[in-house]
XYZ file of C-alpha atoms in Angstrom:
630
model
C -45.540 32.482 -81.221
C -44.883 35.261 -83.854
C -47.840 34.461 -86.238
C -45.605 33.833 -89.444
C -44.941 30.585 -87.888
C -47.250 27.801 -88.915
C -46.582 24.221 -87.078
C -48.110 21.535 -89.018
C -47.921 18.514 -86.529
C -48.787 14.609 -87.465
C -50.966 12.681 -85.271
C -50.858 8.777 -85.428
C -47.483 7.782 -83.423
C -46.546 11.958 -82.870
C -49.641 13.142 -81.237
C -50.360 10.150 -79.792
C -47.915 7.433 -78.559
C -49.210 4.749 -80.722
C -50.997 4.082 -84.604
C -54.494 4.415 -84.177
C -55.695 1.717 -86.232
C -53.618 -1.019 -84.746
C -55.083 0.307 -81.135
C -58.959 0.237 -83.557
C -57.671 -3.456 -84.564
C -57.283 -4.422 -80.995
C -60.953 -3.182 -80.181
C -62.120 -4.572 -83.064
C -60.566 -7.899 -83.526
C -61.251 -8.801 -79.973
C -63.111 -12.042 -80.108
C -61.527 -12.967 -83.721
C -59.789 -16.434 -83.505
C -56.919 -15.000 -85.482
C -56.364 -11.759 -83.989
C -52.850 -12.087 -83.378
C -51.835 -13.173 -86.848
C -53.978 -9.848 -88.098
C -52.862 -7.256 -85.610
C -49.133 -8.327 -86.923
C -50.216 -8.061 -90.105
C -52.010 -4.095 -89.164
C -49.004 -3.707 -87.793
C -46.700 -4.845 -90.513
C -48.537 -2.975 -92.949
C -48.085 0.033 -90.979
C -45.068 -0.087 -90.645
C -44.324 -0.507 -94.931
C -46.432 2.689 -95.459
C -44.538 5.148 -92.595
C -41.038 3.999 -93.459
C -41.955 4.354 -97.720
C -41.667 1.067 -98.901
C -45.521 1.166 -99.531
C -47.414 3.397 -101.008
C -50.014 4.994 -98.718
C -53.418 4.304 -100.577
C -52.610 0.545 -100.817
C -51.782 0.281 -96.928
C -54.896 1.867 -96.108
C -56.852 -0.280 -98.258
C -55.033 -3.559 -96.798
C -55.393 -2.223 -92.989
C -59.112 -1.578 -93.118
C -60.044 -4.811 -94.880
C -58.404 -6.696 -92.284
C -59.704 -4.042 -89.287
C -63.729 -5.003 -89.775
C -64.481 -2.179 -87.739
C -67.735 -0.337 -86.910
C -68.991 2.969 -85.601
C -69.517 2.257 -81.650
C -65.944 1.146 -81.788
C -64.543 4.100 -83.262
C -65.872 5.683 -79.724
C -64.194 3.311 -77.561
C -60.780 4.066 -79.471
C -61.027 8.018 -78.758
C -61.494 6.734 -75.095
C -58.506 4.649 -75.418
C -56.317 7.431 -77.011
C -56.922 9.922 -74.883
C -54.832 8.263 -72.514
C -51.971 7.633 -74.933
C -51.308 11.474 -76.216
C -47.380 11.923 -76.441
C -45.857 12.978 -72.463
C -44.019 15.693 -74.215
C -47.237 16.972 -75.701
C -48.911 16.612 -72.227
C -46.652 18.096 -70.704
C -46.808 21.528 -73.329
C -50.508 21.433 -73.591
C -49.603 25.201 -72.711
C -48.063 25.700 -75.982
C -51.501 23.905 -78.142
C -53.825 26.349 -76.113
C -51.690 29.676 -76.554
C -51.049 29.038 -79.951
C -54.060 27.224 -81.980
C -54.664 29.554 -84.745
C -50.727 28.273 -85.711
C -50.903 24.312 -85.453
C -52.493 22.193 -87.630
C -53.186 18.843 -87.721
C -52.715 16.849 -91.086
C -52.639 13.277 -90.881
C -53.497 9.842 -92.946
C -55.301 8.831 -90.155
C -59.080 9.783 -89.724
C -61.063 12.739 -88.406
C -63.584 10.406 -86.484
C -60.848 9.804 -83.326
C -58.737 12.583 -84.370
C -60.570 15.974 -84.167
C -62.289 14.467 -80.491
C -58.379 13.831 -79.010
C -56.533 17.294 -80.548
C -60.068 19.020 -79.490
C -58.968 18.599 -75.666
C -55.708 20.481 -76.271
C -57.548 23.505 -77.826
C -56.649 23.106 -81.502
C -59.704 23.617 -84.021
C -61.520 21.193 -85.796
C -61.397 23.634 -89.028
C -57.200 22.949 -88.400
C -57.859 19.346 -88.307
C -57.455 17.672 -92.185
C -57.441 14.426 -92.222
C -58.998 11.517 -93.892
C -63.088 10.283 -93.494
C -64.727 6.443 -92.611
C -67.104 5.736 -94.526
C -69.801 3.310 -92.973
C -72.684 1.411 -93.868
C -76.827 1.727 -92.787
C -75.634 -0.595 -89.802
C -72.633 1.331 -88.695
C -69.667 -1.028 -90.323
C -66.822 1.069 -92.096
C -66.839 -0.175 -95.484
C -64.399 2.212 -97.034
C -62.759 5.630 -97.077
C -63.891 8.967 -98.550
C -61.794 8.095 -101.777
C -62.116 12.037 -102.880
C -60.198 13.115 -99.942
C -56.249 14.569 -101.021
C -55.285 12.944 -97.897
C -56.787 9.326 -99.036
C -53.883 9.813 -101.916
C -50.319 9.451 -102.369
C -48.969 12.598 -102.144
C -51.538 13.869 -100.394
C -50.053 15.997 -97.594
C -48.103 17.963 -99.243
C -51.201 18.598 -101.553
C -52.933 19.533 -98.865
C -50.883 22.369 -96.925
C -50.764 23.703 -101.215
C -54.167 24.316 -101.162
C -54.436 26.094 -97.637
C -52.117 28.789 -99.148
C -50.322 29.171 -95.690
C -48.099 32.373 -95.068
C -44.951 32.499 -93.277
C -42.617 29.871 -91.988
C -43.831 25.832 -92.138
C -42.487 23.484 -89.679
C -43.378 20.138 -89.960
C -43.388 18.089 -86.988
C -44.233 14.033 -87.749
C -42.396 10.264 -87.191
C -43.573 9.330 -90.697
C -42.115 9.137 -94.435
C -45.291 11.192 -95.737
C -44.354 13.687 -92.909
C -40.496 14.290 -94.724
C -42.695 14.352 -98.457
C -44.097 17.411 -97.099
C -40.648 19.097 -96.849
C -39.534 17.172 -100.003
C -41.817 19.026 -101.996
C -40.873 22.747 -101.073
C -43.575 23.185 -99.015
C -42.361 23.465 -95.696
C -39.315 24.910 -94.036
C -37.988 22.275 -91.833
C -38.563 18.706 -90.965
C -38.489 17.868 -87.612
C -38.462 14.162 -86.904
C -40.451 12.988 -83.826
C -38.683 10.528 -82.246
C -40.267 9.914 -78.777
C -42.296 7.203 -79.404
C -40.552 5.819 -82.568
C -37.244 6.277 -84.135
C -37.509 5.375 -88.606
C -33.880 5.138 -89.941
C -35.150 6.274 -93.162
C -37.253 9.351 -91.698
C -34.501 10.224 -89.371
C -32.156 10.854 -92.280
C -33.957 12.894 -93.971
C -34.747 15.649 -91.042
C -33.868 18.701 -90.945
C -33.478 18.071 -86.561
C -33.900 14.771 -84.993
C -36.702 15.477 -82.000
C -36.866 13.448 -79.389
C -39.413 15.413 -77.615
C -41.690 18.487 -78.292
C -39.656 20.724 -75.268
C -36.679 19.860 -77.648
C -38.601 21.520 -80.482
C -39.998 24.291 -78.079
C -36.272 24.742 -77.023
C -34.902 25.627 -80.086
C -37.404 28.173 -81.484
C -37.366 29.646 -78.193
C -40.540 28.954 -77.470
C -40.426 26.505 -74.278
C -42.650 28.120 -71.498
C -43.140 25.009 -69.432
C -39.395 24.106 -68.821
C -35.844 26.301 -69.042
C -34.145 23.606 -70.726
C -35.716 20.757 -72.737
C -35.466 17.081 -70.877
C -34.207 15.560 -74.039
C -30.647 17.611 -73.667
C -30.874 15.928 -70.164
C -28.304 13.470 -69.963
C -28.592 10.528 -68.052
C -26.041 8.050 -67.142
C -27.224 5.148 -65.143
C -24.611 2.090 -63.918
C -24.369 -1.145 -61.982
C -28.191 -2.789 -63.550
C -30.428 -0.610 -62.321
C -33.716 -1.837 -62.292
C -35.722 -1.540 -65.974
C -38.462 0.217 -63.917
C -35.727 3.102 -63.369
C -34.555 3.214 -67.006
C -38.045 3.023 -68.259
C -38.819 6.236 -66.191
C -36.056 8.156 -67.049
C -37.188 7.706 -70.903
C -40.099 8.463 -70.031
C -39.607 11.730 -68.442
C -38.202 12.211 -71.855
C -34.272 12.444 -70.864
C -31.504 11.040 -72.724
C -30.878 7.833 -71.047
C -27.230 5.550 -71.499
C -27.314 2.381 -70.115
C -23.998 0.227 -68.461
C -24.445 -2.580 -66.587
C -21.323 -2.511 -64.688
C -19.223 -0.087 -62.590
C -16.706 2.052 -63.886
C -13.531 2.893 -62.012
C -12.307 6.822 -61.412
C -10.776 7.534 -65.046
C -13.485 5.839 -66.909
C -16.404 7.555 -64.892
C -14.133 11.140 -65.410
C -14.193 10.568 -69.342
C -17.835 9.690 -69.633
C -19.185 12.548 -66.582
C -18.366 14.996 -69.046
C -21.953 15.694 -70.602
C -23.962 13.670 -68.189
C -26.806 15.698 -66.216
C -27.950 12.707 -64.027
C -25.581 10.119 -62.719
C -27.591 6.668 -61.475
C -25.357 4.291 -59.124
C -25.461 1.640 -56.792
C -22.558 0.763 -54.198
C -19.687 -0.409 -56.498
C -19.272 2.984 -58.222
C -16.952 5.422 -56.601
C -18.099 8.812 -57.188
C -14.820 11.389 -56.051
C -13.392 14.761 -55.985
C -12.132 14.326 -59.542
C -14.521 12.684 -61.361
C -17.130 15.699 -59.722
C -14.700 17.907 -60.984
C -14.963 17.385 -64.430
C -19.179 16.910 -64.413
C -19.678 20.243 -65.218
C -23.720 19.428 -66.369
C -23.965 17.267 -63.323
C -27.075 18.371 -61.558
C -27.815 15.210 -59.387
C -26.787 12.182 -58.202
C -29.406 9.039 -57.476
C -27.774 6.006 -55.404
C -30.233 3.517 -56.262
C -29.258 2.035 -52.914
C -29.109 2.602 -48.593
C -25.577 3.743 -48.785
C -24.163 7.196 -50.024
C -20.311 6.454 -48.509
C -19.010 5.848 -52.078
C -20.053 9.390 -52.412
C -17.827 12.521 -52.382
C -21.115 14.273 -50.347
C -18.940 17.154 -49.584
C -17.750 18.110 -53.355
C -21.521 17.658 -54.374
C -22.732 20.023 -51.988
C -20.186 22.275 -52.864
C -20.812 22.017 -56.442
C -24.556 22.401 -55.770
C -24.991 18.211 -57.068
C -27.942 17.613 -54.886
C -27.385 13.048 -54.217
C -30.521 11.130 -53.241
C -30.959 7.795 -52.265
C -33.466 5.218 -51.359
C -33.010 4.864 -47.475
C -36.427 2.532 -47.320
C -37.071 0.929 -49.969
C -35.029 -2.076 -49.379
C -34.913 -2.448 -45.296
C -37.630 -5.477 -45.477
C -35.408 -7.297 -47.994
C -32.121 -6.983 -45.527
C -34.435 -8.207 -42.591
C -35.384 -11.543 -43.894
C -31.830 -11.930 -44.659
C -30.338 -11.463 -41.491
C -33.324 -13.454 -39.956
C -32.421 -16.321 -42.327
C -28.816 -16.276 -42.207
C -29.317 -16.438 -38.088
C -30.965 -19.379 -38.816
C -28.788 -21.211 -40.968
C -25.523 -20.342 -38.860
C -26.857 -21.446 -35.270
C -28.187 -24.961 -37.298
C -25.144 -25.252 -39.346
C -27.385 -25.456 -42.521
C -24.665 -24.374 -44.682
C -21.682 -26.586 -44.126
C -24.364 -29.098 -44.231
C -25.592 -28.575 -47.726
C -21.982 -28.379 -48.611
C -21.193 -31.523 -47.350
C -24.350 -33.173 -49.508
C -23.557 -32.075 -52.169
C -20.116 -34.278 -52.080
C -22.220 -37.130 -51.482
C -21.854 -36.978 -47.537
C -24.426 -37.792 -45.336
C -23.717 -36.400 -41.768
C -27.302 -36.601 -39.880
C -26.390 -34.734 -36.633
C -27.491 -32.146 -33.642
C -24.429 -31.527 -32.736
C -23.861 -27.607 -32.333
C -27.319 -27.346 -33.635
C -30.124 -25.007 -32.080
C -33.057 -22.884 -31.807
C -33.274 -19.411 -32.528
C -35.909 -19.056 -29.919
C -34.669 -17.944 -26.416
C -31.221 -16.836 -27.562
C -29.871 -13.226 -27.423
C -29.392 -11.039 -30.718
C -27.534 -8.058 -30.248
C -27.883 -5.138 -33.209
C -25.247 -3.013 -33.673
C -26.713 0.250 -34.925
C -30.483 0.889 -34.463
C -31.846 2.789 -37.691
C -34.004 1.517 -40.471
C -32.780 -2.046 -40.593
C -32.084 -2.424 -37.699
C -35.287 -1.613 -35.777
C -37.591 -3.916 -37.992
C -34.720 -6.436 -37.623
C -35.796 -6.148 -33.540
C -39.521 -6.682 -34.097
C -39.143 -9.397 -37.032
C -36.536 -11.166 -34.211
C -38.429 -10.702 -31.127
C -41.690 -12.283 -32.441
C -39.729 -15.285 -33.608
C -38.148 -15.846 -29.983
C -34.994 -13.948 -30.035
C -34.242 -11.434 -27.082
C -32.905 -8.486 -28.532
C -31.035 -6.134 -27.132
C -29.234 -3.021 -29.483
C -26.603 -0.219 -29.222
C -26.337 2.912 -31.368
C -24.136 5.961 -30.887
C -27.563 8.152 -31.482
C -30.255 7.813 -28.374
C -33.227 5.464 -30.082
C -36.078 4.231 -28.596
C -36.327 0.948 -28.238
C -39.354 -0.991 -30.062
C -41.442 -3.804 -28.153
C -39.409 -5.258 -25.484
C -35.602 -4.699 -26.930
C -32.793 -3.742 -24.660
C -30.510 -0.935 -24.925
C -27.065 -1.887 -23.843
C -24.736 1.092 -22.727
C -21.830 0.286 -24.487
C -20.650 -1.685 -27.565
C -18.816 -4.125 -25.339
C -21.201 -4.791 -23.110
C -23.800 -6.156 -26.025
C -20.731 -8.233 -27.756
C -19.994 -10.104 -24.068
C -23.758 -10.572 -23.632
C -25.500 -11.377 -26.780
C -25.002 -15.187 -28.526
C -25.507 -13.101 -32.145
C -24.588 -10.315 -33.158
C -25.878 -8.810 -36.393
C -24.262 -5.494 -37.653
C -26.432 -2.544 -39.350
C -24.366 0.663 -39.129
C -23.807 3.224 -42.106
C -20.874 4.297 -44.279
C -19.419 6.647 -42.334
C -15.348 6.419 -42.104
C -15.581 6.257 -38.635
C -16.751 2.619 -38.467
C -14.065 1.789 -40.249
C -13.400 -2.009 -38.185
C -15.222 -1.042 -35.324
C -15.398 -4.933 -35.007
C -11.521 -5.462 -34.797
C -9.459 -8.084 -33.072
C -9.995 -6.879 -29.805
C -13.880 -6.408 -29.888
C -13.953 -10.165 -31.378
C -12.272 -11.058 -28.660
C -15.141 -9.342 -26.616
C -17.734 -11.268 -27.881
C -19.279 -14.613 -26.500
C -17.217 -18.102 -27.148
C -19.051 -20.108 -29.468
C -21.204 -16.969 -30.749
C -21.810 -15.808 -34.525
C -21.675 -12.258 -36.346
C -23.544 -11.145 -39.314
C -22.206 -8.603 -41.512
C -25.111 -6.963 -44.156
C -23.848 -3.116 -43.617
C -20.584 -2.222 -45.175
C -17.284 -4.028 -45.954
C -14.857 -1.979 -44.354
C -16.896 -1.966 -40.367
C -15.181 -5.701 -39.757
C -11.617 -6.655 -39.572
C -11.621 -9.402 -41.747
C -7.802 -10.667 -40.645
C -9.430 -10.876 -37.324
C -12.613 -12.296 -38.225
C -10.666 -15.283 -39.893
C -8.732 -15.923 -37.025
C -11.346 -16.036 -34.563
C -12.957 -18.872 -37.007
C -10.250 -20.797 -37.104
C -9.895 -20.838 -33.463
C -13.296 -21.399 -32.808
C -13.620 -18.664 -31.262
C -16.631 -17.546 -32.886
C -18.832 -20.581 -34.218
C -19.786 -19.012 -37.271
C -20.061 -15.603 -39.523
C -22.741 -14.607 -42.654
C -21.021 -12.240 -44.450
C -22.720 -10.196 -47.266
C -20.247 -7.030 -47.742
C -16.531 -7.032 -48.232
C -13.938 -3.907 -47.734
C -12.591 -4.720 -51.479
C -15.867 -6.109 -54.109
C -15.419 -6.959 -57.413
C -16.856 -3.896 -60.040
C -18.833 -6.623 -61.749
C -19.846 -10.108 -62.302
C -17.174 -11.456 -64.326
C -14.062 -10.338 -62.226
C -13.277 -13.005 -59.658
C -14.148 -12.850 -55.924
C -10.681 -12.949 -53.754
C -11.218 -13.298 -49.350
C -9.675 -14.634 -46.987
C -13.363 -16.276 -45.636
C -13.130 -18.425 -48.563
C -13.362 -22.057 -46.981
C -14.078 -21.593 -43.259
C -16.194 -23.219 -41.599
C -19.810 -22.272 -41.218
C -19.174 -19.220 -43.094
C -21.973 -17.688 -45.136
C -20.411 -15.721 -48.672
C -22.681 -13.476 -50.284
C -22.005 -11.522 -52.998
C -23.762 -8.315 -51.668
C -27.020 -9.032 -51.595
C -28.727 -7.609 -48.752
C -31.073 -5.316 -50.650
C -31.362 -7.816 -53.698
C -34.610 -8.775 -53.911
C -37.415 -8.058 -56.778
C -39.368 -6.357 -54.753
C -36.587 -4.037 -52.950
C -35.285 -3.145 -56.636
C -38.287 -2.393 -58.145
C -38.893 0.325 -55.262
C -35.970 1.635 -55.316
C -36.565 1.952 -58.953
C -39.196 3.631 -58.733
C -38.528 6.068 -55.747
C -34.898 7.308 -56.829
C -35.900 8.502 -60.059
C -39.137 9.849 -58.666
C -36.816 11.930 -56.468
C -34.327 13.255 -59.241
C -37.239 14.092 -61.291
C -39.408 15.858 -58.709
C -36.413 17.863 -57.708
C -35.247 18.886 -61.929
C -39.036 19.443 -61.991
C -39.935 21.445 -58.907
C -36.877 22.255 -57.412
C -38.310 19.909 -54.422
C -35.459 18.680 -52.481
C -37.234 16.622 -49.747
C -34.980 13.670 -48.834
C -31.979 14.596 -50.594
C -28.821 13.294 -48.748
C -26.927 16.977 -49.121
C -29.414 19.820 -49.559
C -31.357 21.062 -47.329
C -34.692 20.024 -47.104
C -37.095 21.857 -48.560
C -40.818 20.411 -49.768
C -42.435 22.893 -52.099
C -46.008 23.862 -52.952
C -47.233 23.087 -56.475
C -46.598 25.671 -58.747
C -49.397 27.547 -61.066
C -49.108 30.528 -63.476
C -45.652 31.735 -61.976
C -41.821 31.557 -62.428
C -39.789 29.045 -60.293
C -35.902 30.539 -59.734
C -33.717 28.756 -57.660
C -30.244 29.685 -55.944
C -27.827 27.706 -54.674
C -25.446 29.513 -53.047
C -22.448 29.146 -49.716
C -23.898 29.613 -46.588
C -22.686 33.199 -45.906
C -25.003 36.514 -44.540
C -26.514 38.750 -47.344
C -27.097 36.773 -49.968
C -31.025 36.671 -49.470
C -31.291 40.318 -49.267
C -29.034 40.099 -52.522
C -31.529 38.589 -54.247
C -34.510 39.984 -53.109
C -32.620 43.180 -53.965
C -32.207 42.380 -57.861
C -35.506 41.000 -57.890
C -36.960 44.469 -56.756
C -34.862 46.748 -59.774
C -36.573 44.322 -61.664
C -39.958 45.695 -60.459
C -41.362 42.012 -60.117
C -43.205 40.623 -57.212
C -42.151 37.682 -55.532
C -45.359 35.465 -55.056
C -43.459 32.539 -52.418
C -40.004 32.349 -51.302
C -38.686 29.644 -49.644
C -34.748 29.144 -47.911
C -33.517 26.370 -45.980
C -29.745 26.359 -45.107
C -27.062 23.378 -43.845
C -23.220 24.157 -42.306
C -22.771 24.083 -46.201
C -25.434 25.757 -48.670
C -27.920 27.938 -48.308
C -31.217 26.845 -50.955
C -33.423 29.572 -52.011
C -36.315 29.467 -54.085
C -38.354 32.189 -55.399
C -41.821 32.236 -57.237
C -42.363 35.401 -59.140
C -45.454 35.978 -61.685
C -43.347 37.947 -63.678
C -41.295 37.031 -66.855
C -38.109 37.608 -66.385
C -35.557 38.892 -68.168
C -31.718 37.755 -69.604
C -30.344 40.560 -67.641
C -32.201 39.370 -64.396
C -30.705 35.937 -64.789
C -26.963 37.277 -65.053
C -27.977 39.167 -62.201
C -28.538 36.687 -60.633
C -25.603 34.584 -60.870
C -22.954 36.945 -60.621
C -24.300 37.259 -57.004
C -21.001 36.705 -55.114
C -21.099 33.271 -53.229
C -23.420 31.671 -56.132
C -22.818 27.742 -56.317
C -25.538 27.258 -59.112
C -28.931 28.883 -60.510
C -31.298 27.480 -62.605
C -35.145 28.590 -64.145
C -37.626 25.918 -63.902
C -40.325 27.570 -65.585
């Protein structure tokens, strides 16, 4: 930082995620019967005073009447906000260390809890102003240091007067009193904090709305930590993903939109346009043309198994590294196959139907066990290997077949060919991936293969059955039953209607894609997509990425991160070990990892670099896409 900056920074709901003396009135009021009633009212107070519509002495005054603090407490409240400093300013401590002698701290809050918190981040206590408790011979605060400018109305502004400070002022705060300080001529620039709370009336008077401090960093040219600040990331997430996923996306400190549905191919082209991170599940069809019009696209997350309604190819070619959750919601297909078994061979569905039109049909007629019968899996991956232990310790003899050799778990069966396990097996329960090749691998004639009087379930993708086929054989009888979870055609969300030709046969099981629809299976998908995108926009780390090669990177400390993505042609390694040698800079760890498509390069250097290096590097012929992480 050129020293004729001067960054005067607030602290209560900028510095820290939250107002201090509502956390102090949770300590405090504890055991109080009405604690509720008077943390709204701390909280309602607070809220008067930072928007303007109270003046600043009279909600102090109101706030620490109701508060009944003491001393000891004030401890356990710089214990409770150390935890809650901003993520932005966590992430930059970087920038508080380097630069202390420029930041100051002036806040209506109090010295007691501020000085310890700011302290960690290496800002001095003589750069701290703030206001004083004053407390009584047993240690309860009975008032404020009335003498104090900041105790005032007015007072900040007052304050940065008297310090006589040269050079440019940037004030950085969420609050009304923070905007006074520009009001008055005595800063430069307001920059409204909005990462933890967004004030209509603040916001309109900024200078630059700030949704993080790397936006802040960004455009003084001052962000060391990160290339490009997370709040100009752009994310676009569809089809309800889980809260847990939105929440972490805001909290990374990207620019998160929100819609709950799909959107078909012209919709999803208009709105691509500025997104960095697109978030899908399996209704949204991600082509050619809407990839070639996401120009800021960086990655794709399918919060889901499946990556099929992906154009993979056009990703990797526009260096869009896709992830998905291939895991996280195996244990929630399982129990539904399992259950759905269950239901068809002891016609539990038609059943339920028929009760609930007031028909009582008490019968074991084409009713049975589960235990002893033969369940044939087609496809032997994730699912469909816990699907053959969950089975074969409920009684089931399992036998599988997948094009890929797999070793069989406990006492399952390989079977040589897919006809051979539809003529043997009473079930059969299908668990095969996307690919276009599977398109109705279960067609008329391999119905036709399977057991008379046998059922199929369906929880892997819409287009692997022949459902013309699949209808006929039900009608005939031919097959004694189907659950069906996944459709070749689905509607893009819940209030279009559901058109099949399954609609009304007998013993049929509808679902409307479900599989993976549990609590449990969202909230971990939730939780590792994101993680994923994140890690990779963080670290370059592109371990389980669906495109890229695989590459799982060391942690990075007091170096540069550069990464290349480039065609996977000879050269271009020596090409850019080449530049990074005119350059005279050394190259602490380098990393490549190639596929039939890309070749990934990363390159730690403890060097800065310079603009000319970085054009350098991209006009490298070949180059897909190259990006600074720190």
């Amino acid at each position: 930082m050129t020293k004729n900056k001067k960054f005067i920074i607030d602290f209560d709901s900028t510095f820290t995620q939250v107002e201090a003396l509502d956390v102090l009135g949770e300590i405090s009021l504890d055991k109080d019967p009405k604690r509720a009633e008077k943390l709204k009212a701390i909280k309602d107070i607070t809220d008067m005073g930072m928007e303007g519509t109270l003046n600043f002495r009279e909600s102090l005054e109101r706030r620490l009447n109701i508060l009944e603090a003491t001393k000891p407490q004030i401890g356990e409240l710089v214990e409770a906000l150390k935890s809650k400093v901003s993520k932005s300013f966590q992430r930059n401590k970087e920038f508080f260390e380097e630069n202390a002698d420029n930041i100051i701290i002036i806040s209506n809050g109090f010295k007691d809890f501020i000085t310890p918190i700011v302290g960690e981040y290496g800002i001095k206590s003589e750069n701290v102003f703030a206001n004083e408790f004053v407390y009584d011979e047993s240690g309860k605060i009975v008032d404020f240091n009335r003498e104090n400018i900041l105790s005032k109305n007015g007072g900040k502004p007052q304050t940065i007067k008297n310090l006589n400070l040269e050079g440019e002022i940037y004030v950085i705060g969420d609050g009304y009193t923070d905007y006074e300080i520009k009001e008055s001529g005595m800063a430069n620039k307001f920059y409204a904090f909005t990462e933890n709370v967004s004030r209509p009336k603040v916001t309109s008077k900024a200078d630059h709305i700030a949704p993080s401090l790397d936006e802040i960093l960004y455009v003084n040219k001052m962000n060391k930590k990160f290339s490009y600040p997370k709040s100009r990331i752009n994310v676009l997430l569809l089809e309800n993903v889980h809260p847990i996923g939105i929440d972490l996306m805001n909290q990374e400190g990207y620019n998160v939109e929100v819609i709950s549905s799909a959107l078909s191919e012209d919709e999803l082209v208009e709105k691509i346009k500025n997104v960095s991170v697109l978030g899908i599940r399996s209704k949204t069809i991600v082509t050619k043309k809407v990839l070639e019009n996401a120009n800021r696209l960086i990655s794709i997350g399918a919060f889901c198994i499946g990556t099929n309604q992906i154009d993979l190819e056009t990703c990797t070619e526009k260096g869009i590294a896709v992830f998905n959750a291939p895991f996280s919601n195996t244990r929630s297909v399982v129990e539904m196959a399992i259950a759905e078994i269950i239901f068809l061979m002891r016609g539990f569905h038609d059943k339920s139907h028929a009760m609930h039109q007031g028909k009582w049909d008490k019968s074991a007629s084409g009713s049975f066990e589960i235990r002893g019968k033969k369940l044939g899996i087609v496809g032997y991956g994730n699912i469909g290997a816990q699907l053959s232990v969950l089975a074969e310790n409920m009684g089931l003899d399992v036998y599988y077949y997948d094009v890929i050799e797999k070793l069989a778990l406990g006492n399952a069966t390989k079977m040589d060919t897919l006809e051979d396990l539809l003529s043997h097996c009473d079930v059969i329960s299908l668990h095969v991936d996307g690919r276009k090749d599977n398109k109705n691998i279960i067609d008329k004639s391999k119905i036709a293969k399977m057991k008379p009087g046998s059922y199929l379930v369906n929880l892997s993708r819409g287009h692997v059955v022949d459902i013309k086929a699949l209808k006929d054989a039900l009608e005939t009888g031919h097959l004694a039953g189907a659950a069906i979870d996944v459709f070749p055609e689905e509607p893009k969300n819940n209030s279009e209607p559901f058109v099949s030709e399954l609609i009304g046969m007998k013993n049929t099981i509808l679902s409307p894609h479900i599989g993976g629809s549990t609590l449990e299976a969202q909230q971990n998908i939730a939780r590792f997509v994101p993680g994923k995108i994140m890690e990779y926009i963080n670290t370059g780390n592109t371990y389980n990425s669906v495109n890229f090669p695989n590459i799982q990177l060391p942690f990075l400390k007091n170096a540069h991160r550069l990464i290349h993505v480039h065609q996977n042609e000879p050269g271009v390694l020596a090409k850019i070990n080449r530049i990074l040698a005119d350059f005279e800079i050394n190259i602490v760890g380098q990393y490549l990892k190639t596929n039939e498509k890309i070749g990934y390069v990363i390159s730690d250097i403890d060097k800065a670099y310079s603009p000319q290096l970085i054009d350098e590097m991209k006009a490298i012929p070949g180059t897909i896409r190259f990006r600074v992480l720190y």
